[in-house]
Amino acid sequence: MPPVSGVSILPVVGLPEIEAGADLAAMIAALEPLADGDVVVITSKIVSKAEGCATELDGVIPSTFAVEWGERWEKDPRVVEVVLRESNRIVRQIGPVLITETKHGFVCANSGVDQSSSGAHDRILTLPVDPDASARRARDRFAELGVRVAVVVTDTFGRPWREGQTDIAIGVAGINPLRSYIGEVDPHGHEFRVQEICVADELAAAGELVKGNTSRVPVAVIRGFEFEFDDEATMAPVIRDSSRDLFR
Amino acid sequence: MPPVSGVSILPVVGLPEIEAGADLAAMIAALEPLADGDVVVITSKIVSKAEGCATELDGVIPSTFAVEWGERWEKDPRVVEVVLRESNRIVRQIGPVLITETKHGFVCANSGVDQSSSGAHDRILTLPVDPDASARRARDRFAELGVRVAVVVTDTFGRPWREGQTDIAIGVAGINPLRSYIGEVDPHGHEFRVQEICVADELAAAGELVKGNTSRVPVAVIRGFEFEFDDEATMAPVIRDSSRDLFR
């Protein structure tokens, strides 16, 4: 491996409030001149907005379970209902928080449903339906605009055992989310303890360092990260099969 | 919040094999000119080496449990014994891997014990005894050398539900590991869904992007990250109390 040079994390400043139908890639490229090999890290919230992944609470009829849960924890039962609809199953219930497995297979709080920043009190944002496809569409659009980049769509998840949330990847395009060290040995002939690094999650986390959650900077560009393009990449290899999982 | 400028992640290239007693901070500062406000991200492996956190397997007498577990999974029972000694308790057993809570309160595979890269086949590295203290000593040494920085000591942990490992923080000095958004509201008056970001883990993850696990670059410098110094910071607020934890 050649000596690694530095990596830059650049905030993309100046995006307006995103409306349904927005051409995010063009808006990003207009604000930050991109280079081949950049990784564009996009907060899922603006992807959801651009794709119209919002639910009007007026039209939601909560189930009996959602009503009872909502009453018990002083939550809007319609929001609880949307959380349940976005889930494959409930993994744990921690006080008012439902830890669910989303339709995509991600395990997170409240199916990633976001009642803040939706632009209206009676509307809630849900995660993009297919975040890999969202990333792929953005990547294709960047290519049309003349740059060959990778795209990571992120959300902010909690973790068991550790307080505080971090940004992680929920969709990728152009980059394998995992970097494998399997079979490689150290100078002493030992196999590495580390076998696979989830670089997609590390890129997501790095992006958050300049994006922030209140600063209205929902996009970061990571420049100088060494990787090979993978046109077929998806998040599938990151989603642990439940047969390998003792915590679900 | 003022507009955020970019963040740089710089690899510190050229460190030799680290021996017990090494003055890591001086070695790092000699290779990479540091600036006030930098965050120095140091892989725990070289901290363990510098602090002599290694166990000679010749002197380890495994318990009956370690012998039986080792026979069952074809593991050296002396290594199993060290993993158990480094733990408060076993959280799960997944095939040959023991998910343990370390003496520090971290939950990870095999108590963070590392049989690779220890420099000898009959010696294994354990995590630093007090990684916050390790970070603090390094930070104090950097201060003696004339720069006011923060330090994050990292290790590479797996996660439930997601394949691939990422670098996370196990020790900090000079920086609060959590950034709180509690009580802040978005432009629509909603409280943020995100309440606390574990920036220490995000800095650790960002550092890994230039360090790599095979490239022998165990240190990264993160420059341009906006934070306020916290001289009393430790990892304690990140370690979730088991009363708040449904996955232990």
CSV table of C-alpha atoms in Angstrom, one decimal:
chain,number,residue,atom,x,y,z
A,1,MET,CA,0.0,0.0,0.0
A,2,PRO,CA,1.5,3.4,-0.9
A,3,PRO,CA,1.8,6.0,1.8
A,4,VAL,CA,-1.6,7.5,2.6
A,5,SER,CA,-2.0,11.2,2.1
A,6,GLY,CA,-4.5,13.3,4.0
A,7,VAL,CA,-8.3,13.3,3.7
A,8,SER,CA,-10.4,16.4,3.7
A,9,ILE,CA,-14.0,16.7,4.9
A,10,LEU,CA,-15.7,19.7,3.3
A,11,PRO,CA,-19.1,21.0,4.4
A,12,VAL,CA,-21.5,21.8,1.6
A,13,VAL,CA,-22.9,25.1,2.8
A,14,GLY,CA,-25.9,27.0,1.4
A,15,LEU,CA,-28.5,24.4,0.5
A,16,PRO,CA,-32.0,25.8,0.8
A,17,GLU,CA,-34.9,24.0,2.5
A,18,ILE,CA,-35.4,20.9,0.3
A,19,GLU,CA,-38.8,20.4,-1.4
A,20,ALA,CA,-40.2,17.2,-2.9
A,21,GLY,CA,-38.7,16.7,-6.4
A,22,ALA,CA,-35.5,18.7,-5.7
A,23,ASP,CA,-32.5,17.7,-7.8
A,24,LEU,CA,-30.2,17.3,-4.9
A,25,ALA,CA,-27.1,16.3,-6.9
A,26,ALA,CA,-27.3,19.3,-9.1
A,27,MET,CA,-27.8,21.6,-6.1
A,28,ILE,CA,-24.8,20.0,-4.3
A,29,ALA,CA,-22.6,20.2,-7.4
A,30,ALA,CA,-23.5,23.9,-7.8
A,31,LEU,CA,-22.4,24.7,-4.3
A,32,GLU,CA,-19.2,22.6,-4.1
A,33,PRO,CA,-17.0,21.9,-7.1
A,34,LEU,CA,-16.6,18.1,-7.0
A,35,ALA,CA,-13.7,16.1,-8.2
A,36,ASP,CA,-13.4,12.5,-9.4
A,37,GLY,CA,-13.0,10.2,-6.5
A,38,ASP,CA,-14.9,12.3,-4.0
A,39,VAL,CA,-17.3,10.7,-1.6
A,40,VAL,CA,-20.5,12.7,-1.2
A,41,VAL,CA,-22.1,12.1,2.2
A,42,ILE,CA,-25.8,13.1,2.2
A,43,THR,CA,-28.1,13.1,5.3
A,44,SER,CA,-31.1,10.9,4.6
A,45,LYS,CA,-33.4,13.7,5.9
A,46,ILE,CA,-33.0,15.8,2.8
A,47,VAL,CA,-33.2,12.6,0.6
A,48,SER,CA,-36.5,11.9,2.2
A,49,LYS,CA,-37.7,15.4,1.6
A,50,ALA,CA,-36.6,15.4,-2.0
A,51,GLU,CA,-38.3,12.0,-2.5
A,52,GLY,CA,-41.4,13.0,-0.7
A,53,CYS,CA,-41.0,10.4,2.0
A,54,ALA,CA,-43.4,12.2,4.4
A,55,THR,CA,-46.6,11.0,6.0
A,56,GLU,CA,-49.5,13.4,6.7
A,57,LEU,CA,-50.6,12.4,10.2
A,58,ASP,CA,-54.2,13.5,9.4
A,59,GLY,CA,-54.6,10.4,7.3
A,60,VAL,CA,-53.1,7.9,9.7
A,61,ILE,CA,-55.5,5.6,11.6
A,62,PRO,CA,-53.6,4.1,14.6
A,63,SER,CA,-54.1,0.5,15.6
A,64,THR,CA,-55.2,-0.4,19.1
A,65,PHE,CA,-51.6,-1.2,20.0
A,66,ALA,CA,-50.5,2.2,18.8
A,67,VAL,CA,-53.3,3.9,20.7
A,68,GLU,CA,-52.4,2.1,24.0
A,69,TRP,CA,-48.7,2.6,23.5
A,70,GLY,CA,-49.2,6.3,22.8
A,71,GLU,CA,-51.3,6.8,25.8
A,72,ARG,CA,-48.9,5.0,28.1
A,73,TRP,CA,-45.9,7.1,26.9
A,74,GLU,CA,-47.7,10.3,26.0
A,75,LYS,CA,-46.8,9.8,22.3
A,76,ASP,CA,-49.0,10.7,19.3
A,77,PRO,CA,-50.5,7.3,18.5
A,78,ARG,CA,-50.4,8.2,14.8
A,79,VAL,CA,-46.7,8.6,15.0
A,80,VAL,CA,-46.4,5.3,16.8
A,81,GLU,CA,-48.5,3.8,14.0
A,82,VAL,CA,-46.1,5.1,11.3
A,83,VAL,CA,-43.2,3.7,13.3
A,84,LEU,CA,-44.8,0.3,13.3
A,85,ARG,CA,-45.6,0.5,9.6
A,86,GLU,CA,-42.0,1.3,8.8
A,87,SER,CA,-40.8,-1.8,10.7
A,88,ASN,CA,-40.3,-5.5,10.1
A,89,ARG,CA,-40.5,-6.1,13.8
A,90,ILE,CA,-39.9,-4.6,17.2
A,91,VAL,CA,-36.5,-5.6,18.6
A,92,ARG,CA,-36.9,-4.0,22.0
A,93,GLN,CA,-39.0,-1.5,23.8
A,94,ILE,CA,-37.0,1.0,26.0
A,95,GLY,CA,-39.3,3.3,27.8
A,96,PRO,CA,-41.1,5.4,25.1
A,97,VAL,CA,-38.6,4.3,22.4
A,98,LEU,CA,-39.2,1.5,20.1
A,99,ILE,CA,-36.1,-0.2,18.8
A,100,THR,CA,-37.2,-1.7,15.5
A,101,GLU,CA,-35.9,-3.5,12.5
A,102,THR,CA,-36.8,-1.3,9.5
A,103,LYS,CA,-38.1,-2.6,6.3
A,104,HIS,CA,-34.5,-2.3,5.0
A,105,GLY,CA,-33.2,-4.5,7.8
A,106,PHE,CA,-31.6,-1.7,9.8
A,107,VAL,CA,-32.0,-1.8,13.6
A,108,CYS,CA,-32.7,1.7,15.1
A,109,ALA,CA,-34.9,3.8,17.3
A,110,ASN,CA,-38.5,4.4,16.0
A,111,SER,CA,-37.7,3.0,12.5
A,112,GLY,CA,-35.8,6.2,11.8
A,113,VAL,CA,-39.0,8.2,11.8
A,114,ASP,CA,-38.3,11.9,12.3
A,115,GLN,CA,-40.9,14.3,13.6
A,116,SER,CA,-38.5,17.2,13.7
A,117,SER,CA,-37.6,19.4,10.7
A,118,SER,CA,-40.4,18.0,8.6
A,119,GLY,CA,-41.6,21.5,7.9
A,120,ALA,CA,-45.0,21.0,9.5
A,121,HIS,CA,-46.2,19.7,12.8
A,122,ASP,CA,-48.7,17.3,11.2
A,123,ARG,CA,-46.3,15.6,8.9
A,124,ILE,CA,-43.4,13.2,9.7
A,125,LEU,CA,-40.5,12.1,7.6
A,126,THR,CA,-39.7,8.5,7.1
A,127,LEU,CA,-36.4,7.0,5.8
A,128,PRO,CA,-36.0,6.7,2.0
A,129,VAL,CA,-37.7,3.6,0.7
A,130,ASP,CA,-34.5,2.3,-0.9
A,131,PRO,CA,-31.5,4.3,0.2
A,132,ASP,CA,-29.1,2.4,-2.1
A,133,ALA,CA,-31.3,3.4,-5.0
A,134,SER,CA,-31.3,7.0,-3.7
A,135,ALA,CA,-27.5,7.0,-3.6
A,136,ARG,CA,-27.3,5.4,-7.0
A,137,ARG,CA,-29.6,8.0,-8.6
A,138,ALA,CA,-27.6,10.8,-7.0
A,139,ARG,CA,-24.3,9.2,-8.3
A,140,ASP,CA,-25.7,8.8,-11.8
A,141,ARG,CA,-26.8,12.4,-11.7
A,142,PHE,CA,-23.3,13.5,-10.6
A,143,ALA,CA,-21.9,11.4,-13.5
A,144,GLU,CA,-24.2,13.3,-15.9
A,145,LEU,CA,-22.8,16.5,-14.5
A,146,GLY,CA,-19.3,15.3,-15.3
A,147,VAL,CA,-17.8,13.8,-12.0
A,148,ARG,CA,-17.3,10.2,-11.0
A,149,VAL,CA,-18.0,10.1,-7.3
A,150,ALA,CA,-19.3,7.7,-4.6
A,151,VAL,CA,-22.3,8.5,-2.6
A,152,VAL,CA,-23.2,7.6,1.0
A,153,VAL,CA,-26.7,8.3,2.4
A,154,THR,CA,-26.6,8.6,6.2
A,155,ASP,CA,-28.8,8.6,9.2
A,156,THR,CA,-28.1,9.1,12.9
A,157,PHE,CA,-28.4,6.0,15.0
A,158,GLY,CA,-28.0,5.1,18.7
A,159,ARG,CA,-26.0,2.1,19.8
A,160,PRO,CA,-26.5,-0.5,22.5
A,161,TRP,CA,-23.9,-0.2,25.4
A,162,ARG,CA,-22.8,3.3,24.4
A,163,GLU,CA,-24.4,6.7,25.0
A,164,GLY,CA,-24.6,9.2,22.2
A,165,GLN,CA,-25.5,8.7,18.6
A,166,THR,CA,-23.3,8.6,15.5
A,167,ASP,CA,-24.0,9.0,11.8
A,168,ILE,CA,-24.0,5.7,10.0
A,169,ALA,CA,-24.6,4.7,6.3
A,170,ILE,CA,-28.0,3.5,5.2
A,171,GLY,CA,-27.3,3.7,1.4
A,172,VAL,CA,-24.2,3.5,-0.8
A,173,ALA,CA,-23.4,3.9,-4.5
A,174,GLY,CA,-20.0,3.4,-6.1
A,175,ILE,CA,-18.2,2.2,-3.0
A,176,ASN,CA,-18.1,-1.2,-1.3
A,177,PRO,CA,-19.3,-0.4,2.3
A,178,LEU,CA,-16.9,-3.0,3.7
A,179,ARG,CA,-13.1,-3.2,3.3
A,180,SER,CA,-11.8,-6.7,3.9
A,181,TYR,CA,-8.6,-7.7,5.6
A,182,ILE,CA,-9.5,-11.4,5.6
A,183,GLY,CA,-6.5,-13.6,4.9
A,184,GLU,CA,-4.0,-10.7,5.2
A,185,VAL,CA,-1.3,-11.2,7.8
A,186,ASP,CA,0.8,-8.8,9.9
A,187,PRO,CA,4.6,-8.6,9.9
A,188,HIS,CA,4.7,-11.4,12.5
A,189,GLY,CA,2.6,-13.8,10.4
A,190,HIS,CA,-0.6,-13.4,12.4
A,191,GLU,CA,-3.9,-12.9,10.8
A,192,PHE,CA,-5.4,-9.5,11.7
A,193,ARG,CA,-7.8,-9.4,14.5
A,194,VAL,CA,-9.8,-6.9,12.4
A,195,GLN,CA,-11.3,-8.7,9.4
A,196,GLU,CA,-13.6,-6.2,7.8
A,197,ILE,CA,-13.9,-2.5,8.3
A,198,CYS,CA,-17.2,-0.8,7.6
A,199,VAL,CA,-15.7,2.2,5.8
A,200,ALA,CA,-19.2,3.4,4.8
A,201,ASP,CA,-20.0,3.9,8.4
A,202,GLU,CA,-16.7,5.6,9.0
A,203,LEU,CA,-17.3,8.0,6.1
A,204,ALA,CA,-20.7,8.7,7.5
A,205,ALA,CA,-19.2,9.5,10.9
A,206,ALA,CA,-16.5,11.7,9.4
A,207,GLY,CA,-19.1,13.6,7.4
A,208,GLU,CA,-21.0,14.4,10.6
A,209,LEU,CA,-18.0,16.2,12.0
A,210,VAL,CA,-18.6,19.1,9.6
A,211,LYS,CA,-22.4,18.6,9.0
A,212,GLY,CA,-23.6,18.8,12.6
A,213,ASN,CA,-27.2,18.2,13.4
A,214,THR,CA,-28.3,21.8,14.0
A,215,SER,CA,-26.1,23.7,11.6
A,216,ARG,CA,-28.2,23.0,8.6
A,217,VAL,CA,-25.3,21.5,6.7
A,218,PRO,CA,-26.8,18.2,5.5
A,219,VAL,CA,-24.0,17.3,3.0
A,220,ALA,CA,-20.3,16.8,3.3
A,221,VAL,CA,-17.7,16.0,0.6
A,222,ILE,CA,-14.9,13.7,1.6
A,223,ARG,CA,-11.8,14.1,-0.6
A,224,GLY,CA,-8.7,12.1,-0.7
A,225,PHE,CA,-10.0,8.9,0.6
A,226,GLU,CA,-8.4,6.0,-1.2
A,227,PHE,CA,-10.9,3.4,-2.6
A,228,GLU,CA,-11.8,1.6,-5.8
A,229,PHE,CA,-15.1,2.3,-7.4
A,230,ASP,CA,-17.6,-0.5,-7.2
A,231,ASP,CA,-20.6,0.1,-9.4
A,232,GLU,CA,-22.6,-2.7,-8.0
A,233,ALA,CA,-22.2,-1.8,-4.3
A,234,THR,CA,-25.1,-1.8,-1.9
A,235,MET,CA,-25.6,-1.9,1.9
A,236,ALA,CA,-26.6,-5.6,1.7
A,237,PRO,CA,-23.2,-7.0,3.0
A,238,VAL,CA,-23.5,-4.7,6.1
A,239,ILE,CA,-26.9,-6.0,7.2
A,240,ARG,CA,-26.2,-8.9,9.5
A,241,ASP,CA,-28.2,-12.0,8.9
A,242,SER,CA,-30.3,-12.7,12.0
A,243,SER,CA,-28.8,-16.2,12.1
A,244,ARG,CA,-25.5,-14.5,13.0
A,245,ASP,CA,-27.0,-12.1,15.4
A,246,LEU,CA,-27.6,-12.8,19.1
A,247,PHE,CA,-28.9,-9.4,19.9
A,248,ARG,CA,-32.1,-9.4,17.9
B,1,MET,CA,-23.2,28.7,14.8
B,2,PRO,CA,-20.7,30.2,12.4
B,3,PRO,CA,-20.3,28.5,9.0
B,4,VAL,CA,-18.2,25.4,9.5
B,5,SER,CA,-15.0,25.2,7.5
B,6,GLY,CA,-13.4,22.0,6.4
B,7,VAL,CA,-11.7,19.4,8.6
B,8,SER,CA,-8.4,17.6,7.6
B,9,ILE,CA,-7.5,14.1,8.6
B,10,LEU,CA,-3.7,13.6,8.4
B,11,PRO,CA,-1.9,10.3,8.8
B,12,VAL,CA,1.2,10.3,11.0
B,13,VAL,CA,3.6,8.3,8.9
B,14,GLY,CA,6.9,6.8,10.0
B,15,LEU,CA,6.5,5.6,13.5
B,16,PRO,CA,8.8,2.7,14.3
B,17,GLU,CA,7.7,-0.5,16.1
B,18,ILE,CA,6.7,0.7,19.5
B,19,GLU,CA,8.5,-0.7,22.6
B,20,ALA,CA,7.5,-0.6,26.2
B,21,GLY,CA,8.4,2.8,27.7
B,22,ALA,CA,8.2,4.7,24.4
B,23,ASP,CA,7.4,8.4,24.6
B,24,LEU,CA,4.6,8.3,22.0
B,25,ALA,CA,3.6,11.9,22.2
B,26,ALA,CA,7.2,13.1,21.5
B,27,MET,CA,7.5,10.6,18.6
B,28,ILE,CA,4.2,11.8,17.1
B,29,ALA,CA,5.1,15.5,17.5
B,30,ALA,CA,8.4,14.9,15.8
B,31,LEU,CA,6.8,13.4,12.8
B,32,GLU,CA,3.8,15.7,12.4
B,33,PRO,CA,4.0,19.4,13.4
B,34,LEU,CA,0.9,19.8,15.6
B,35,ALA,CA,-1.2,22.9,16.0
B,36,ASP,CA,-3.3,24.1,18.9
B,37,GLY,CA,-6.8,22.7,18.6
B,38,ASP,CA,-5.7,19.5,16.8
B,39,VAL,CA,-7.2,16.2,17.9
B,40,VAL,CA,-4.6,13.4,18.0
B,41,VAL,CA,-6.2,10.0,17.4
B,42,ILE,CA,-4.0,7.1,18.6
B,43,THR,CA,-4.7,3.4,18.1
B,44,SER,CA,-4.8,1.7,21.5
B,45,LYS,CA,-2.5,-1.1,20.2
B,46,ILE,CA,0.6,1.2,20.3
B,47,VAL,CA,-0.6,2.7,23.7
B,48,SER,CA,-0.7,-0.9,25.0
B,49,LYS,CA,2.8,-1.5,23.6
B,50,ALA,CA,4.2,1.7,25.1
B,51,GLU,CA,2.6,0.9,28.5
B,52,GLY,CA,3.7,-2.7,28.5
B,53,CYS,CA,0.1,-4.1,28.5
B,54,ALA,CA,1.2,-7.5,27.3
B,55,THR,CA,0.8,-10.9,28.8
B,56,GLU,CA,3.3,-13.7,28.4
B,57,LEU,CA,1.3,-16.8,27.7
B,58,ASP,CA,3.9,-19.0,29.3
B,59,GLY,CA,2.9,-17.7,32.8
B,60,VAL,CA,-0.9,-18.1,32.3
B,61,ILE,CA,-2.6,-21.1,34.0
B,62,PRO,CA,-6.0,-21.4,32.4
B,63,SER,CA,-9.1,-22.3,34.4
B,64,THR,CA,-11.2,-25.4,33.7
B,65,PHE,CA,-13.7,-23.2,31.8
B,66,ALA,CA,-11.0,-21.7,29.6
B,67,VAL,CA,-9.6,-25.2,28.9
B,68,GLU,CA,-13.0,-26.6,27.9
B,69,TRP,CA,-13.9,-23.5,25.9
B,70,GLY,CA,-10.5,-23.6,24.1
B,71,GLU,CA,-10.9,-27.3,23.3
B,72,ARG,CA,-14.3,-26.8,22.0
B,73,TRP,CA,-13.4,-23.9,19.7
B,74,GLU,CA,-9.7,-24.8,19.0
B,75,LYS,CA,-8.5,-21.7,20.8
B,76,ASP,CA,-5.4,-21.5,23.0
B,77,PRO,CA,-6.9,-21.9,26.5
B,78,ARG,CA,-4.3,-19.4,27.9
B,79,VAL,CA,-5.7,-16.7,25.5
B,80,VAL,CA,-9.2,-17.6,26.6
B,81,GLU,CA,-8.1,-17.2,30.2
B,82,VAL,CA,-6.7,-13.7,29.5
B,83,VAL,CA,-9.9,-12.7,27.8
B,84,LEU,CA,-11.8,-13.8,30.9
B,85,ARG,CA,-9.4,-12.0,33.3
B,86,GLU,CA,-9.9,-8.8,31.3
B,87,SER,CA,-13.6,-9.0,31.6
B,88,ASN,CA,-16.3,-8.0,34.1
B,89,ARG,CA,-18.6,-10.5,32.6
B,90,ILE,CA,-19.5,-12.4,29.4
B,91,VAL,CA,-22.3,-10.7,27.6
B,92,ARG,CA,-22.8,-13.3,24.8
B,93,GLN,CA,-21.0,-16.2,23.3
B,94,ILE,CA,-21.1,-16.2,19.5
B,95,GLY,CA,-19.3,-19.3,18.2
B,96,PRO,CA,-15.7,-19.0,19.2
B,97,VAL,CA,-16.1,-15.3,20.0
B,98,LEU,CA,-16.7,-14.1,23.5
B,99,ILE,CA,-18.6,-10.8,23.7
B,100,THR,CA,-17.5,-9.4,27.0
B,101,GLU,CA,-17.8,-6.3,29.1
B,102,THR,CA,-14.3,-5.2,29.8
B,103,LYS,CA,-13.0,-3.9,33.2
B,104,HIS,CA,-13.5,-0.4,31.8
B,105,GLY,CA,-17.2,-1.1,31.0
B,106,PHE,CA,-16.8,-1.4,27.2
B,107,VAL,CA,-18.7,-4.2,25.4
B,108,CYS,CA,-16.6,-5.9,22.7
B,109,ALA,CA,-15.2,-9.1,21.3
B,110,ASN,CA,-12.7,-11.0,23.4
B,111,SER,CA,-12.2,-8.1,25.8
B,112,GLY,CA,-10.2,-6.3,23.2
B,113,VAL,CA,-7.4,-8.8,23.6
B,114,ASP,CA,-5.2,-8.9,20.5
B,115,GLN,CA,-3.0,-11.8,19.6
B,116,SER,CA,-1.8,-10.2,16.3
B,117,SER,CA,1.0,-7.7,16.1
B,118,SER,CA,2.2,-8.3,19.6
B,119,GLY,CA,5.7,-9.0,18.3
B,120,ALA,CA,5.8,-12.6,19.5
B,121,HIS,CA,3.6,-15.6,19.3
B,122,ASP,CA,3.6,-16.3,23.0
B,123,ARG,CA,2.6,-12.8,24.1
B,124,ILE,CA,-0.7,-11.1,23.7
B,125,LEU,CA,-1.7,-7.4,24.0
B,126,THR,CA,-4.4,-6.3,26.3
B,127,LEU,CA,-6.2,-2.9,26.2
B,128,PRO,CA,-4.6,-0.1,28.2
B,129,VAL,CA,-5.6,-0.3,31.9
B,130,ASP,CA,-7.0,3.2,32.0
B,131,PRO,CA,-7.3,4.6,28.5
B,132,ASP,CA,-8.5,8.0,29.7
B,133,ALA,CA,-5.3,8.3,31.8
B,134,SER,CA,-3.3,7.2,28.8
B,135,ALA,CA,-4.9,10.0,26.7
B,136,ARG,CA,-4.4,12.5,29.5
B,137,ARG,CA,-0.7,11.6,29.9
B,138,ALA,CA,-0.2,12.0,26.1
B,139,ARG,CA,-2.1,15.3,26.1
B,140,ASP,CA,0.0,16.6,29.0
B,141,ARG,CA,3.2,15.6,27.2
B,142,PHE,CA,2.0,17.4,24.0
B,143,ALA,CA,1.4,20.5,26.2
B,144,GLU,CA,5.0,20.2,27.5
B,145,LEU,CA,6.0,20.2,23.9
B,146,GLY,CA,4.1,23.4,23.3
B,147,VAL,CA,0.8,22.4,21.8
B,148,ARG,CA,-2.7,22.4,23.3
B,149,VAL,CA,-4.5,19.4,21.7
B,150,ALA,CA,-7.1,16.8,22.5
B,151,VAL,CA,-6.4,13.1,22.4
B,152,VAL,CA,-8.6,10.2,21.5
B,153,VAL,CA,-7.4,6.6,22.1
B,154,THR,CA,-9.2,4.2,19.8
B,155,ASP,CA,-9.9,0.5,19.3
B,156,THR,CA,-11.7,-1.4,16.6
B,157,PHE,CA,-15.0,-2.8,17.7
B,158,GLY,CA,-17.7,-4.8,16.1
B,159,ARG,CA,-21.4,-3.9,16.4
B,160,PRO,CA,-24.6,-6.0,16.8
B,161,TRP,CA,-26.8,-5.9,13.7
B,162,ARG,CA,-24.2,-4.6,11.4
B,163,GLU,CA,-21.3,-6.4,9.7
B,164,GLY,CA,-17.9,-4.9,9.7
B,165,GLN,CA,-16.0,-3.2,12.5
B,166,THR,CA,-15.3,0.5,13.0
B,167,ASP,CA,-12.9,2.4,15.1
B,168,ILE,CA,-14.4,3.9,18.3
B,169,ALA,CA,-13.0,5.8,21.3
B,170,ILE,CA,-11.9,4.1,24.4
B,171,GLY,CA,-10.1,7.0,26.0
B,172,VAL,CA,-10.3,10.8,25.7
B,173,ALA,CA,-8.5,13.8,27.1
B,174,GLY,CA,-9.3,17.5,26.5
B,175,ILE,CA,-12.6,16.9,24.7
B,176,ASN,CA,-16.0,15.9,25.9
B,177,PRO,CA,-16.8,12.7,24.0
B,178,LEU,CA,-20.5,13.8,23.7
B,179,ARG,CA,-21.9,16.8,22.1
B,180,SER,CA,-25.4,17.6,23.4
B,181,TYR,CA,-28.3,19.0,21.4
B,182,ILE,CA,-30.7,18.5,24.3
B,183,GLY,CA,-33.2,21.4,24.6
B,184,GLU,CA,-32.2,22.9,21.2
B,185,VAL,CA,-35.1,23.3,18.7
B,186,ASP,CA,-35.2,23.3,15.0
B,187,PRO,CA,-36.6,26.2,12.9
B,188,HIS,CA,-40.1,24.7,13.3
B,189,GLY,CA,-39.9,24.6,17.1
B,190,HIS,CA,-39.4,20.8,17.3
B,191,GLU,CA,-36.8,19.4,19.6
B,192,PHE,CA,-34.2,17.6,17.6
B,193,ARG,CA,-34.6,13.8,17.3
B,194,VAL,CA,-30.8,13.6,17.8
B,195,GLN,CA,-30.0,14.5,21.4
B,196,GLU,CA,-26.4,13.7,21.9
B,197,ILE,CA,-23.7,12.9,19.3
B,198,CYS,CA,-20.7,10.8,20.3
B,199,VAL,CA,-18.1,13.0,18.6
B,200,ALA,CA,-15.3,10.9,20.1
B,201,ASP,CA,-16.5,7.9,18.2
B,202,GLU,CA,-16.8,9.9,15.0
B,203,LEU,CA,-13.3,11.3,15.4
B,204,ALA,CA,-12.1,7.8,16.0
B,205,ALA,CA,-13.9,6.6,12.8
B,206,ALA,CA,-12.6,9.5,10.8
B,207,GLY,CA,-9.0,8.8,11.9
B,208,GLU,CA,-9.3,5.2,10.7
B,209,LEU,CA,-9.9,6.4,7.2
B,210,VAL,CA,-6.2,7.4,7.0
B,211,LYS,CA,-4.8,5.0,9.5
B,212,GLY,CA,-6.0,1.7,8.1
B,213,ASN,CA,-5.4,-1.6,9.9
B,214,THR,CA,-2.6,-2.9,7.8
B,215,SER,CA,-0.8,0.2,6.7
B,216,ARG,CA,1.1,0.6,9.9
B,217,VAL,CA,-0.2,4.1,10.4
B,218,PRO,CA,-1.5,4.0,14.0
B,219,VAL,CA,-2.0,7.7,14.5
B,220,ALA,CA,-4.0,10.4,12.7
B,221,VAL,CA,-4.3,14.1,13.4
B,222,ILE,CA,-7.7,15.8,12.9
B,223,ARG,CA,-7.3,19.5,12.2
B,224,GLY,CA,-10.1,22.0,11.9
B,225,PHE,CA,-12.7,20.3,14.0
B,226,GLU,CA,-14.6,22.8,16.1
B,227,PHE,CA,-14.8,22.0,19.8
B,228,GLU,CA,-14.1,23.6,23.2
B,229,PHE,CA,-11.4,22.1,25.4
B,230,ASP,CA,-12.7,20.2,28.4
B,231,ASP,CA,-9.8,19.4,30.7
B,232,GLU,CA,-11.9,17.1,32.9
B,233,ALA,CA,-13.3,14.9,30.0
B,234,THR,CA,-13.4,11.2,30.3
B,235,MET,CA,-15.2,8.4,28.5
B,236,ALA,CA,-17.5,7.9,31.5
B,237,PRO,CA,-20.6,9.6,30.0
B,238,VAL,CA,-20.4,7.3,27.0
B,239,ILE,CA,-20.5,4.1,29.0
B,240,ARG,CA,-24.2,3.3,29.3
B,241,ASP,CA,-25.4,2.3,32.7
B,242,SER,CA,-26.7,-1.2,32.6
B,243,SER,CA,-30.0,0.0,34.0
B,244,ARG,CA,-30.5,1.9,30.7
B,245,ASP,CA,-29.4,-1.1,28.6
B,246,LEU,CA,-31.6,-3.8,27.4
B,247,PHE,CA,-29.0,-5.6,25.3
B,248,ARG,CA,-26.6,-6.7,28.1
